[in-house]
Short mmCIF file of C-alpha atoms in Angstrom, two decimals:
data_model
loop_
_atom_site.label_atom_id
_atom_site.label_comp_id
_atom_site.label_asym_id
_atom_site.label_seq_id
_atom_site.Cartn_x
_atom_site.Cartn_y
_atom_site.Cartn_z
CA MET A 1 97.88 -25.95 238.33
CA VAL A 2 100.18 -23.39 239.96
CA THR A 3 103.81 -23.49 238.87
CA ARG A 4 106.23 -23.53 241.80
CA ILE A 5 109.40 -21.52 241.16
CA LEU A 6 112.84 -21.22 242.80
CA ILE A 7 114.81 -18.06 241.99
CA ALA A 8 118.63 -18.37 242.09
CA ASP A 9 120.58 -15.14 241.77
CA ASP A 10 123.34 -13.63 243.88
CA GLN A 11 121.73 -10.18 243.70
CA GLU A 12 118.96 -9.67 246.23
CA GLY A 13 117.38 -6.86 244.17
CA ILE A 14 117.09 -9.15 241.13
CA ARG A 15 115.51 -11.88 243.21
CA GLY A 16 113.01 -9.39 244.61
CA ALA A 17 112.08 -8.03 241.18
CA PHE A 18 111.58 -11.47 239.73
CA ARG A 19 109.44 -12.48 242.72
CA LEU A 20 107.18 -9.46 242.20
CA ILE A 21 106.72 -10.36 238.50
CA LEU A 22 106.12 -14.04 238.99
CA ASP A 23 103.95 -13.86 242.10
CA ALA A 24 101.67 -11.46 240.20
CA GLN A 25 100.79 -14.25 237.76
CA PRO A 26 97.71 -16.26 238.73
CA ASP A 27 99.37 -19.57 237.75
CA MET A 28 102.78 -19.03 239.38
CA THR A 29 104.22 -18.78 242.85
CA VAL A 30 107.78 -18.33 244.10
CA VAL A 31 108.46 -20.95 246.77
CA ALA A 32 112.16 -20.28 247.48
CA GLU A 33 115.19 -18.14 246.72
CA ALA A 34 118.88 -18.96 246.64
CA ALA A 35 121.84 -16.59 246.60
CA ASP A 36 124.33 -19.04 245.11
CA GLY A 37 124.33 -22.05 242.80
CA ARG A 38 125.14 -24.67 245.43
CA ALA A 39 122.22 -23.53 247.58
CA ALA A 40 120.01 -23.55 244.51
CA ILE A 41 120.86 -27.19 243.78
CA ASP A 42 120.39 -28.32 247.39
CA THR A 43 117.13 -26.39 247.80
CA ALA A 44 115.73 -27.64 244.51
CA ARG A 45 116.52 -31.26 245.42
CA ALA A 46 114.84 -30.75 248.80
CA ILE A 47 111.61 -29.01 247.81
CA LYS A 48 111.36 -30.05 244.11
CA PRO A 49 110.03 -26.87 242.48
CA ASP A 50 108.65 -27.06 238.95
CA VAL A 51 111.06 -24.45 237.58
CA VAL A 52 114.38 -22.94 238.70
CA LEU A 53 115.34 -19.55 237.34
CA ALA A 54 119.12 -19.53 237.52
CA ASP A 55 121.61 -16.75 236.86
CA ILE A 56 124.57 -17.79 234.73
CA ARG A 57 127.21 -16.35 237.07
CA MET A 58 126.83 -17.20 240.78
CA PRO A 59 129.15 -18.19 243.61
CA GLY A 60 129.35 -21.88 244.49
CA ALA A 61 128.03 -23.14 241.17
CA ASP A 62 127.00 -21.31 238.05
CA GLY A 63 123.69 -21.64 236.22
CA ILE A 64 125.06 -24.25 233.82
CA GLU A 65 126.15 -26.43 236.77
CA VAL A 66 122.66 -25.99 238.23
CA ALA A 67 121.11 -27.17 234.96
CA ARG A 68 123.49 -30.13 234.76
CA ALA A 69 122.91 -31.13 238.38
CA LEU A 70 119.15 -31.05 238.06
CA ALA A 71 118.92 -32.74 234.63
CA GLY A 72 116.68 -35.77 234.72
CA THR A 73 114.96 -34.76 237.97
CA GLY A 74 111.85 -33.35 236.27
CA ILE A 75 112.80 -29.82 237.40
CA HIS A 76 113.06 -27.35 234.53
CA VAL A 77 115.97 -24.88 234.68
CA VAL A 78 115.64 -21.62 232.80
CA ILE A 79 118.83 -19.50 232.59
CA VAL A 80 118.18 -15.78 233.14
CA THR A 81 121.27 -13.66 232.67
CA THR A 82 122.87 -10.42 231.62
CA PHE A 83 125.44 -12.33 229.56
CA GLY A 84 124.30 -13.61 226.18
CA LEU A 85 127.61 -15.10 225.13
CA ASP A 86 127.33 -17.91 222.55
CA GLU A 87 129.37 -20.32 224.63
CA TYR A 88 126.99 -19.82 227.59
CA VAL A 89 123.92 -20.46 225.42
CA HIS A 90 125.39 -23.62 223.84
CA ALA A 91 126.61 -24.98 227.19
CA ALA A 92 123.29 -24.28 228.95
CA LEU A 93 121.24 -26.01 226.24
CA ARG A 94 123.70 -28.89 226.00
CA HIS A 95 123.33 -29.53 229.74
CA GLY A 96 119.56 -29.58 229.75
CA ALA A 97 118.41 -25.99 230.32
CA SER A 98 114.79 -25.41 229.30
CA GLY A 99 115.32 -21.82 228.21
CA PHE A 100 117.80 -18.94 228.02
CA VAL A 101 116.47 -15.45 228.64
CA LEU A 102 118.36 -12.17 228.84
CA LYS A 103 117.43 -10.03 231.85
CA ARG A 104 116.92 -7.04 229.59
CA SER A 105 114.25 -8.92 227.61
CA GLY A 106 111.63 -7.77 230.09
CA PRO A 107 109.01 -9.31 232.39
CA THR A 108 106.70 -10.66 229.69
CA LEU A 109 109.41 -12.88 228.21
CA LEU A 110 110.41 -14.05 231.68
CA VAL A 111 106.85 -15.21 232.34
CA GLU A 112 106.56 -16.81 228.89
CA ALA A 113 109.87 -18.66 229.45
CA VAL A 114 108.49 -20.29 232.61
CA ARG A 115 105.27 -21.28 230.84
CA ALA A 116 107.22 -22.63 227.84
CA ALA A 117 109.35 -24.77 230.13
CA MET A 118 106.30 -26.19 231.81
CA ASN A 119 104.84 -27.06 228.42
CA GLY A 120 107.96 -28.95 227.42
CA ASP A 121 109.04 -26.19 225.06
CA MET A 122 112.02 -23.91 225.11
CA LEU A 123 112.17 -20.15 224.85
CA ILE A 124 115.34 -18.29 223.92
CA SER A 125 115.54 -14.47 223.85
CA PRO A 126 114.97 -13.27 220.28
CA GLN A 127 118.26 -11.30 220.40
CA LEU A 128 120.10 -14.62 220.66
CA THR A 129 117.95 -16.70 218.28
CA VAL A 130 119.20 -15.05 215.10
CA ARG A 131 122.84 -15.72 215.98
CA LEU A 132 122.15 -19.34 216.88
CA LEU A 133 120.30 -20.01 213.66
CA ARG A 134 122.82 -18.30 211.45
CA GLU A 135 125.50 -20.50 212.95
CA ARG A 136 123.53 -23.68 212.36
CA GLY A 137 122.03 -22.69 209.00
CA LEU A 138 118.38 -22.06 208.27
CA PRO A 139 116.09 -24.97 207.24
CA HIS A 140 114.72 -25.30 203.73
CA GLU A 141 111.02 -24.83 203.00
CA ARG A 142 108.89 -27.94 202.83
CA PRO A 143 106.81 -27.64 199.64
CA ASP A 144 103.98 -29.75 201.05
CA VAL A 145 103.25 -27.39 203.93
CA VAL A 146 100.03 -25.37 203.71
CA LEU A 147 99.23 -22.92 206.47
CA THR A 148 95.98 -21.09 207.07
CA GLU A 149 95.97 -17.29 206.91
CA ARG A 150 95.80 -17.14 210.70
CA GLU A 151 98.68 -19.57 211.09
CA ASP A 152 100.76 -17.49 208.72
CA GLU A 153 100.07 -14.40 210.79
CA ILE A 154 101.18 -16.15 213.96
CA VAL A 155 104.30 -17.58 212.34
CA VAL A 156 105.42 -14.11 211.35
CA MET A 157 104.84 -12.80 214.89
CA VAL A 158 106.67 -15.67 216.47
CA ALA A 159 109.63 -14.90 214.14
CA GLN A 160 109.49 -11.30 215.38
CA GLY A 161 110.01 -12.54 218.94
CA ARG A 162 106.45 -11.87 220.10
CA THR A 163 105.15 -13.81 223.07
CA ASN A 164 101.88 -15.73 223.12
CA ALA A 165 100.29 -13.02 225.22
CA GLU A 166 101.35 -10.29 222.80
CA ILE A 167 100.09 -12.28 219.82
CA ALA A 168 96.81 -12.97 221.53
CA ALA A 169 96.24 -9.30 222.34
CA GLU A 170 97.05 -8.10 218.81
CA LEU A 171 94.93 -10.74 217.06
CA PHE A 172 92.07 -10.65 219.57
CA LEU A 173 92.52 -14.31 220.41
CA SER A 174 92.81 -16.15 223.71
CA PRO A 175 96.31 -17.30 224.76
CA GLY A 176 95.06 -20.84 224.60
CA THR A 177 94.02 -20.41 220.97
CA VAL A 178 97.42 -18.99 220.07
CA LYS A 179 99.08 -21.91 221.82
CA ASN A 180 96.93 -24.35 219.80
CA HIS A 181 97.80 -22.59 216.50
CA ILE A 182 101.51 -22.75 217.37
CA ALA A 183 101.26 -26.46 218.16
CA THR A 184 99.56 -27.06 214.81
CA VAL A 185 102.26 -25.08 212.97
CA GLN A 186 105.01 -27.03 214.73
CA ARG A 187 103.39 -30.28 213.62
CA LYS A 188 102.96 -29.09 210.00
CA ILE A 189 106.49 -27.83 209.50
CA GLY A 190 108.28 -30.31 211.74
CA ALA A 191 109.57 -27.69 214.21
CA ARG A 192 110.40 -28.68 217.77
CA ASN A 193 109.84 -25.27 219.28
CA ARG A 194 109.46 -21.52 218.68
CA VAL A 195 113.06 -21.27 217.50
CA GLY A 196 112.28 -23.77 214.76
CA ILE A 197 109.19 -21.81 213.72
CA ALA A 198 111.25 -18.61 213.50
CA ALA A 199 113.93 -20.35 211.44
CA TRP A 200 111.33 -21.71 209.03
CA ALA A 201 109.69 -18.27 208.70
CA TRP A 202 113.04 -16.68 207.84
CA ALA A 203 113.98 -19.46 205.42
CA THR A 204 110.68 -19.21 203.60
CA GLY A 205 110.74 -15.40 203.32
CA ARG A 206 107.79 -14.86 205.63
CA ALA A 207 109.91 -12.73 207.98
CA GLU A 208 113.33 -11.13 208.08
CA PRO A 209 115.91 -11.99 210.82
#
């Protein structure tokens, strides 16, 4: 299935760069662009893309308003921004955003954020994850959890902010196999997403924040 994407950003150059990155993926296509938040909301409601990439600061309506307006529609909103302020992250996630990615994180993380949203997961830039988890406190280790050697390797790499594609390349696995391992780890440790895996890895001494 090809993921249909709407890019909302008030800078034409950013929209063009994102389009090049996303259209180069075999499972993604950019179906529309919007230069302001109001247009993003109206266009998304009209054409119903799978994912909206929304800048946090736009005329008309900001990315958080876009996420709030599209909550419950089945459209995933991923915030992509230069501004990693804590209040933005908290507000975006509170209003239903499916991810929060800094523009400087690079094209690989952008692509992974779209895929994570489509899988019902949430990807947050590693630069922000440490701050969020320190604020909320790290979880305690569950003594009954037993991971395989491969699962342990993958947990450490997730905690380092590595994407599925990067993990697969380093461990000579297919991305699908990595995804399956991550799903198994989440089930074993009770984590909801990659952020939870990272928190558990830090709390259990498997990785350093």
